[in-house]
Short mmCIF file of C-alpha atoms in Angstrom, two decimals:
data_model
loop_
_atom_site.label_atom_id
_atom_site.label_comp_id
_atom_site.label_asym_id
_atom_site.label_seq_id
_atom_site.Cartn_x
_atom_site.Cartn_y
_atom_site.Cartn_z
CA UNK A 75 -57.26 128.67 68.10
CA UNK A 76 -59.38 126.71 70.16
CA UNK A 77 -59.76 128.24 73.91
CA UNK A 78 -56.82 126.96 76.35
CA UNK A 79 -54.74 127.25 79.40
CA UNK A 80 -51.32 128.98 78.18
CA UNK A 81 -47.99 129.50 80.09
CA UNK A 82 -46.39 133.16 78.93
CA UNK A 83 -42.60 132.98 80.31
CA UNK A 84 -41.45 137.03 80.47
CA UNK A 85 -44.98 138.06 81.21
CA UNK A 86 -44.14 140.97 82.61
CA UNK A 87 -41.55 142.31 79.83
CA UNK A 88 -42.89 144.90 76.65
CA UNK A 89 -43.93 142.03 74.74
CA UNK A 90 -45.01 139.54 77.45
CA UNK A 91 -47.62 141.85 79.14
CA UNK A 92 -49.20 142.99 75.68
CA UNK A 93 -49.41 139.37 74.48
CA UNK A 94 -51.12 138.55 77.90
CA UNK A 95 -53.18 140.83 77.33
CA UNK A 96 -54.33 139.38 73.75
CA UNK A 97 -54.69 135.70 75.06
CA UNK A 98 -57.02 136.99 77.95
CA UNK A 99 -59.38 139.18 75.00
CA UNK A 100 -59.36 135.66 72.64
CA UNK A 101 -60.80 133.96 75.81
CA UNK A 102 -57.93 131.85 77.22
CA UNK A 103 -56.70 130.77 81.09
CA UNK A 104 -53.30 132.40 81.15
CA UNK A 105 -50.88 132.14 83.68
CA UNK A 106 -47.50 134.28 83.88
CA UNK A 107 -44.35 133.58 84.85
CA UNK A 108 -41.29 136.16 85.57
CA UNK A 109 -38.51 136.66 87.60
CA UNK A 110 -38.69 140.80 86.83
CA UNK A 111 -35.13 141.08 85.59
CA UNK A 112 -36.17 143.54 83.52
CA UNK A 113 -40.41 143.33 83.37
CA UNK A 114 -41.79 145.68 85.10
CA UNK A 115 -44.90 144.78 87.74
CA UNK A 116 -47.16 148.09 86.72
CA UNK A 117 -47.33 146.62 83.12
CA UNK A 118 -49.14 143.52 84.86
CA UNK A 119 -51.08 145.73 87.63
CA UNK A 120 -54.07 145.16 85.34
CA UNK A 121 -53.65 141.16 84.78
CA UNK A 122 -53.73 140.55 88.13
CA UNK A 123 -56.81 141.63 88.65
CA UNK A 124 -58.63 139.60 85.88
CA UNK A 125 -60.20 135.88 86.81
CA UNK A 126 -58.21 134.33 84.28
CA UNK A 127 -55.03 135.09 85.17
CA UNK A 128 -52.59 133.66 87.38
CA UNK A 129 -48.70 135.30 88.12
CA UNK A 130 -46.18 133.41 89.40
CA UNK A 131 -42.75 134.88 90.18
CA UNK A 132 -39.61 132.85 89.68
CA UNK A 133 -36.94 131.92 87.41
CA UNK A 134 -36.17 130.05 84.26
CA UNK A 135 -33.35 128.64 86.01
CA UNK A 136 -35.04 127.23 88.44
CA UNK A 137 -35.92 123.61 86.86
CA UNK A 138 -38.45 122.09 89.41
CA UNK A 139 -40.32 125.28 90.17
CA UNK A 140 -41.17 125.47 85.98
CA UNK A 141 -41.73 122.02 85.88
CA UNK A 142 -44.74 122.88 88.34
CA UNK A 143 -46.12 125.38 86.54
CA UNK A 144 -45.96 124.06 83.05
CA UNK A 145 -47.52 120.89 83.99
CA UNK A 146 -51.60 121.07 83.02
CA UNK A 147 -50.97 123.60 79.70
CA UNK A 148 -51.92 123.58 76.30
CA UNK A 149 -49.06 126.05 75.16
CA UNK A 150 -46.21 127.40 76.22
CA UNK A 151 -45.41 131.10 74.55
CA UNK A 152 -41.74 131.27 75.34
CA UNK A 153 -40.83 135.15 75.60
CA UNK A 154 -38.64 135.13 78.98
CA UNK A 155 -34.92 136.42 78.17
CA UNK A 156 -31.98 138.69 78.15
CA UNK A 157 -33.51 142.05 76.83
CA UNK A 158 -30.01 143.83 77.18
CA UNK A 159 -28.04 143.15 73.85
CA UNK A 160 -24.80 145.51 75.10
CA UNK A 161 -25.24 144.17 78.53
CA UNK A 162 -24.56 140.40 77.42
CA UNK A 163 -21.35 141.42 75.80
CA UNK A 164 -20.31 142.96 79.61
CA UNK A 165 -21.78 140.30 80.91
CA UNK A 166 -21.09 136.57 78.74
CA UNK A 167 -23.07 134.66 80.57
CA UNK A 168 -26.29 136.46 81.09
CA UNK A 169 -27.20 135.44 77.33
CA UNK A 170 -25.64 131.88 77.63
CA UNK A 171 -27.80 131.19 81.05
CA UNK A 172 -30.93 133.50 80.22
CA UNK A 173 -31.54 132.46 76.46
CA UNK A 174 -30.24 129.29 76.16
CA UNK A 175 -30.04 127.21 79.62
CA UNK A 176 -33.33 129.35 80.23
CA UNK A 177 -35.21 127.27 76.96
CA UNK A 178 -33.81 124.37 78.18
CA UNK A 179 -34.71 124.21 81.12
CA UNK A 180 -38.42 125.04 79.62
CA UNK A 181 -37.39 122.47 76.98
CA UNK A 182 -37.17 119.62 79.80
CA UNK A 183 -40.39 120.71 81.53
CA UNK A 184 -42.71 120.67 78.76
CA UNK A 185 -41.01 117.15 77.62
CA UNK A 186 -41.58 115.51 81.71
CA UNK A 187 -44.90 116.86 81.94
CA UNK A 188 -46.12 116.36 78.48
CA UNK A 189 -47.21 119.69 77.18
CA UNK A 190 -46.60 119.67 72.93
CA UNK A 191 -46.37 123.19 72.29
CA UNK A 192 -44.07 125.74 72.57
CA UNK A 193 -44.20 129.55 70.56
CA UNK A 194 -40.67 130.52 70.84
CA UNK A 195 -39.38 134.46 70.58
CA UNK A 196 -35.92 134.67 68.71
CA UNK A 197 -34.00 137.32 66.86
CA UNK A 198 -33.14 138.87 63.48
CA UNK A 199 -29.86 138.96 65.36
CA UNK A 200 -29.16 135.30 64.46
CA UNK A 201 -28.54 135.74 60.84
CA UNK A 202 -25.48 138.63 61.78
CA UNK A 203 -23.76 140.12 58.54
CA UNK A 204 -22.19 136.90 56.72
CA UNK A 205 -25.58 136.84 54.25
CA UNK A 206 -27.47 138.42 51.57
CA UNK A 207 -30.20 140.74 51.81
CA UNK A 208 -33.11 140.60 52.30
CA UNK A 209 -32.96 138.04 55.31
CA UNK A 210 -34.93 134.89 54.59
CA UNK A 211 -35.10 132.02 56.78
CA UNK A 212 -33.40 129.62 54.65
CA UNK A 213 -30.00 131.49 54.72
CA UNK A 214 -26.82 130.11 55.94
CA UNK A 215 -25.23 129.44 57.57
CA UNK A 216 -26.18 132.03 59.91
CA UNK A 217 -23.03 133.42 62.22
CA UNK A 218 -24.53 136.05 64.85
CA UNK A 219 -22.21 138.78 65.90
CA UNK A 220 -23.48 139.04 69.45
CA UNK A 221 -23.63 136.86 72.15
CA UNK A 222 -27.45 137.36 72.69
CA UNK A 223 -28.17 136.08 68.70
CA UNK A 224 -25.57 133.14 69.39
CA UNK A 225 -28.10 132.02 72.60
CA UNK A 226 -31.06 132.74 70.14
CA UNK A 227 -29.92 130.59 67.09
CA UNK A 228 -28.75 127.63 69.80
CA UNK A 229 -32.21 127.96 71.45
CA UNK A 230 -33.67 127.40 68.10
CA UNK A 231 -31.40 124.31 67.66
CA UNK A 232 -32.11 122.83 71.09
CA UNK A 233 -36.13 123.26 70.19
CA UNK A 234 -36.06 121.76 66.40
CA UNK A 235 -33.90 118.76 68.08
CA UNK A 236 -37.18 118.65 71.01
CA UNK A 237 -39.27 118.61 68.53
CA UNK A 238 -37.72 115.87 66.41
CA UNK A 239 -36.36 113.47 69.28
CA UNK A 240 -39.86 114.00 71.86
CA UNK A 241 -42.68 114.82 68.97
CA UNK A 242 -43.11 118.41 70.37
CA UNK A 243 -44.78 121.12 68.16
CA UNK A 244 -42.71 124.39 67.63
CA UNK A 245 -42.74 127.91 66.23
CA UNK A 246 -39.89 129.99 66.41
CA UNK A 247 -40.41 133.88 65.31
CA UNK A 248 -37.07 135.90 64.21
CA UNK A 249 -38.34 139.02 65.42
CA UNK A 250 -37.24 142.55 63.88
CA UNK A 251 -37.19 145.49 65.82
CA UNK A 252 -40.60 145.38 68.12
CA UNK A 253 -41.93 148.78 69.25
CA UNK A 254 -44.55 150.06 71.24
CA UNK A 255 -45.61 151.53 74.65
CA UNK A 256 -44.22 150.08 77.63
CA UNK A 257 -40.47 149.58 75.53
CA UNK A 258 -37.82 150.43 78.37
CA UNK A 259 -34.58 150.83 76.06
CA UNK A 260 -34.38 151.13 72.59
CA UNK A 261 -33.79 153.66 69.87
CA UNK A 262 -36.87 155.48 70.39
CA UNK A 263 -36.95 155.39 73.76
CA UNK A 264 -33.16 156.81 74.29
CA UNK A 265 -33.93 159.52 71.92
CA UNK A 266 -37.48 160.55 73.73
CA UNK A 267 -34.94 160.51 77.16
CA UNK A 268 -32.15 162.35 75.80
CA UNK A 269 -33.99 164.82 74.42
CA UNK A 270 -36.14 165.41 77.52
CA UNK A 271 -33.05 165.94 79.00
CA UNK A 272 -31.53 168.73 76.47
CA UNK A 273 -33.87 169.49 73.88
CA UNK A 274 -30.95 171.24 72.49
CA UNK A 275 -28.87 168.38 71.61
CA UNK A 276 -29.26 165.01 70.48
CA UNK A 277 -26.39 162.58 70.46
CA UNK A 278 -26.75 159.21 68.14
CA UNK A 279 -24.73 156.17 68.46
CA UNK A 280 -22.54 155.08 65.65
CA UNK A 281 -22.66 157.00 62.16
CA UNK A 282 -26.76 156.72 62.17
CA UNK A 283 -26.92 154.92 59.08
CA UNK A 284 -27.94 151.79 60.68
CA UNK A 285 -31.12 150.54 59.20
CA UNK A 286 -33.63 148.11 60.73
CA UNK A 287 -36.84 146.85 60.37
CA UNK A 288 -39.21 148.31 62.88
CA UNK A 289 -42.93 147.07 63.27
CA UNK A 290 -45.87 147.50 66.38
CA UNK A 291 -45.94 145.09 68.82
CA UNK A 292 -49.27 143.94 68.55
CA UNK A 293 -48.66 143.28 65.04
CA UNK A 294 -45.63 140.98 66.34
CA UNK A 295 -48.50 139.27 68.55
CA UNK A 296 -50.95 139.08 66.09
CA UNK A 297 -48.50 137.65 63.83
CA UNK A 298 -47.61 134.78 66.49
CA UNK A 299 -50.99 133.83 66.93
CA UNK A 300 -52.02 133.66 63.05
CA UNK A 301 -48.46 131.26 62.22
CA UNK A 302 -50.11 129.11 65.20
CA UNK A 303 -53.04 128.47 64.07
CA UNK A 304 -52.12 128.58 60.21
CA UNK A 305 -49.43 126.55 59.75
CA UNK A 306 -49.04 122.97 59.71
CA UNK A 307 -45.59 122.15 59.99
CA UNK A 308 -44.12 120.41 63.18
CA UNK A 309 -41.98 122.91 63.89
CA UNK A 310 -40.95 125.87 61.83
CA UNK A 311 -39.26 129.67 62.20
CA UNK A 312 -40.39 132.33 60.48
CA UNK A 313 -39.29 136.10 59.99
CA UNK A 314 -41.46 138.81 61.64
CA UNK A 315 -41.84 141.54 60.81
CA UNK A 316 -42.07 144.32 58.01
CA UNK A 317 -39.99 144.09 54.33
CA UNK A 318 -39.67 147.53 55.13
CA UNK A 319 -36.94 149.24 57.01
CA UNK A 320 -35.98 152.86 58.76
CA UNK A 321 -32.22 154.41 59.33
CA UNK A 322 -31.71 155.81 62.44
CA UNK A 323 -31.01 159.59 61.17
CA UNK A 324 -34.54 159.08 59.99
CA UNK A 325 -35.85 158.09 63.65
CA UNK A 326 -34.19 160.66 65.10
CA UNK A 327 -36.12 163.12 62.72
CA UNK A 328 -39.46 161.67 63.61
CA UNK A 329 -39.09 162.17 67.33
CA UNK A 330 -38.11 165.62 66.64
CA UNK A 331 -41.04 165.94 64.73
CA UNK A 332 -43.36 164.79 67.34
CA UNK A 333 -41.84 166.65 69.96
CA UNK A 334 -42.26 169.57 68.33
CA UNK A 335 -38.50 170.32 68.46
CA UNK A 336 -36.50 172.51 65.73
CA UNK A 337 -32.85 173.41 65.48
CA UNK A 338 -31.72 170.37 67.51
CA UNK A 339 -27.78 170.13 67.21
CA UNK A 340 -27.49 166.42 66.28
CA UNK A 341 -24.22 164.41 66.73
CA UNK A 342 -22.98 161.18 66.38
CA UNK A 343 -20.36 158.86 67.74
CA UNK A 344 -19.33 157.20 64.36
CA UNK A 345 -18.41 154.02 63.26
CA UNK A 346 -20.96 151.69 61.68
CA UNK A 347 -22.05 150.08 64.48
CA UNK A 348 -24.17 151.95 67.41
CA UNK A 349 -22.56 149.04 70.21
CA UNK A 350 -20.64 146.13 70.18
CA UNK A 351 -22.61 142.92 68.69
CA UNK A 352 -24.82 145.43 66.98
CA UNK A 353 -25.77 144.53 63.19
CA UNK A 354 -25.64 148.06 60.92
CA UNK A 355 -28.57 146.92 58.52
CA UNK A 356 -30.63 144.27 58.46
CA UNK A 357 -33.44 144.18 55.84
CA UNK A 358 -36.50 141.02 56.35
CA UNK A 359 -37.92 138.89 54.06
CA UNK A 360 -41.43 137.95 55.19
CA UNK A 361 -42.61 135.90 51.72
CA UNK A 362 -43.43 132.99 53.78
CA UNK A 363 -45.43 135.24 56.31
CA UNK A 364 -47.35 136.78 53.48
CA UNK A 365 -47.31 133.38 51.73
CA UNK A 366 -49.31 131.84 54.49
CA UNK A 367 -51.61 134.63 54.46
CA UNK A 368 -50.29 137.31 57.12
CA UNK A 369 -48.11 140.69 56.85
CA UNK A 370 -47.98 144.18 58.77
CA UNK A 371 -50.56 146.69 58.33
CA UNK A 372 -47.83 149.44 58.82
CA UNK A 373 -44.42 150.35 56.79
CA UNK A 374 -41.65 150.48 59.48
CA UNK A 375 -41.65 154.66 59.45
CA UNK A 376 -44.98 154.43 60.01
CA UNK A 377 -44.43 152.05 62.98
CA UNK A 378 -42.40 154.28 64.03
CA UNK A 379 -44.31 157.38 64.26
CA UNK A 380 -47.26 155.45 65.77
CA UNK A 381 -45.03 153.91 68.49
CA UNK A 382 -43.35 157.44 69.80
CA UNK A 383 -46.59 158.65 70.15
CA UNK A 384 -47.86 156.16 72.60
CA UNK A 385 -44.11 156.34 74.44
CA UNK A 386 -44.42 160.02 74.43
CA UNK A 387 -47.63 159.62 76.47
CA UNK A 388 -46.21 157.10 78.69
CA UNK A 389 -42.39 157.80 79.58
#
């Protein structure tokens, strides 16, 4: 990828601020823009400081003030969201505004001002339960079960339709479940709380035989960059993440494990699902990853393990 001047919307979320990071270490101008909904500003204490990098606070829903700043850049890494899956369903038009009048409005600015390309973050949550597993990208029709998939698979819709009506270049990343330092909800980093709290006891949500794909967030950046600058296509989505997968009995173990805890009472709250909108298993194909020459260096488990150890040092 030849050396540029990239917009990162959500620079200051668990993903944002790592892939800032990367873009700064491959030699590019980057400039962030968040409205700290949920990003935190001690993730970014260390941006700031650098010559390359520019912050800019505001809001995705503020149409002129983005047109400003993406006017002038190469690429625009779209990250800037709704983090909070059970919050949307409280809340049904934080996902509707956030996700999907959020990419439009990013939409419209890139197509006023002229910048081609946009690296967009959706969801595994768009393909719901109606299809076969594993997950490719070529199944349908895909009918999310939560209102924050629904905004991700219409954001994907209003991009493909950019791309085809105003020639701009697009790819769109169906993200598993991305884990790391700096995560501020989660599986992982409920479990390290709770049991902080009472090592004694450890209460899951739902039966805790839901089973997801986990894998590292710089993995998930690495494999952003590498569909950028190895695939051809116009616009395209992609699965990312790991064809493996971990139940969340077997997370809970893990942490236990790495805290050094034994004879934890663990409960759980039954049904299949640990909150409403939540999927029970989801399991990824990545063929056309590996086809175009990228996959995961780590299993999900192993993701895992890695990732509580970092958030153990952290939280």
């Amino acid at each position: 990828m030849d050396v540029g001047n990239h917009l990162v919307t959500g620079c200051a979320g668990f993903i944002g601020s790592h892939l800032c990071e990367r873009l700064l270490e491959d030699g590019h101008t980057v400039t962030g823009y968040d409205n700290f909904s949920s990003g935190k500003m001690e993730w970014i204490e260390e941006l700031k400081k650098h010559p390359r990098f520019t912050l800019i606070q505001g809001d995705l829903l503020d149409p002129e003030k983005l047109k400003e700043v993406v006017a002038g850049k190469d690429v625009v890494w779209h990250l800037g969201a709704n983090t909070d899956i059970p919050g949307g369903t409280e809340n049904p038009r934080l996902d509707l505004e956030h996700c999907t009048i959020a990419t439009f409005n990013v939409l419209e600015a890139m197509r006023s001002t002229g910048v081609k390309d946009i690296l967009f973050a959706s969801s595994a949550t768009v393909y719901g339960e109606s299809i076969s597993l594993p997950a490719r990208e070529s199944a349908g029709p895909t009918l999310p079960v939560s209102l924050y998939g629904a905004a991700k698979m219409a954001c994907e819709g209003l991009i493909t339709a950019y791309c085809h009506l105003y020639d701009l270049r697009a790819k769109m990343f169906r993200f598993g479940n991305v884990i790391g330092a700096r995560m501020g909800h989660g599986v992982l980093h409920d479990f390290i709380v709770k049991l902080r709290n009472n090592p004694k006891k450890l209460e899951v949500l739902g039966d805790g035989k839901q089973v997801k794909p986990f894998f590292l967030v710089e993995e998930c950046i690495d494999g952003m960059i590498y569909a950028f600058t190895h695939s051809d296509a116009q616009y395209d989505v992609f699965n990312l993440g790991t064809d493996t997968s971990t139940n969340v009995m077997e997370i809970s173990e893990i942490v236990m494990e790495e805290m050094n805890l034994q004879n934890v009472e663990v409960t759980t709250t039954g049904g299949a699902r640990g909150w409403p909108g939540d999927v029970p298993k989801l399991e990824y194909d990545i063929t056309k990853m590996k086809t175009l020459g990228w996959q995961p260096k780590h299993s999900s488990s192993e993701a895992i393990r890695i990732a509580i150890q970092r958030l153990l040092k952290h939280l």
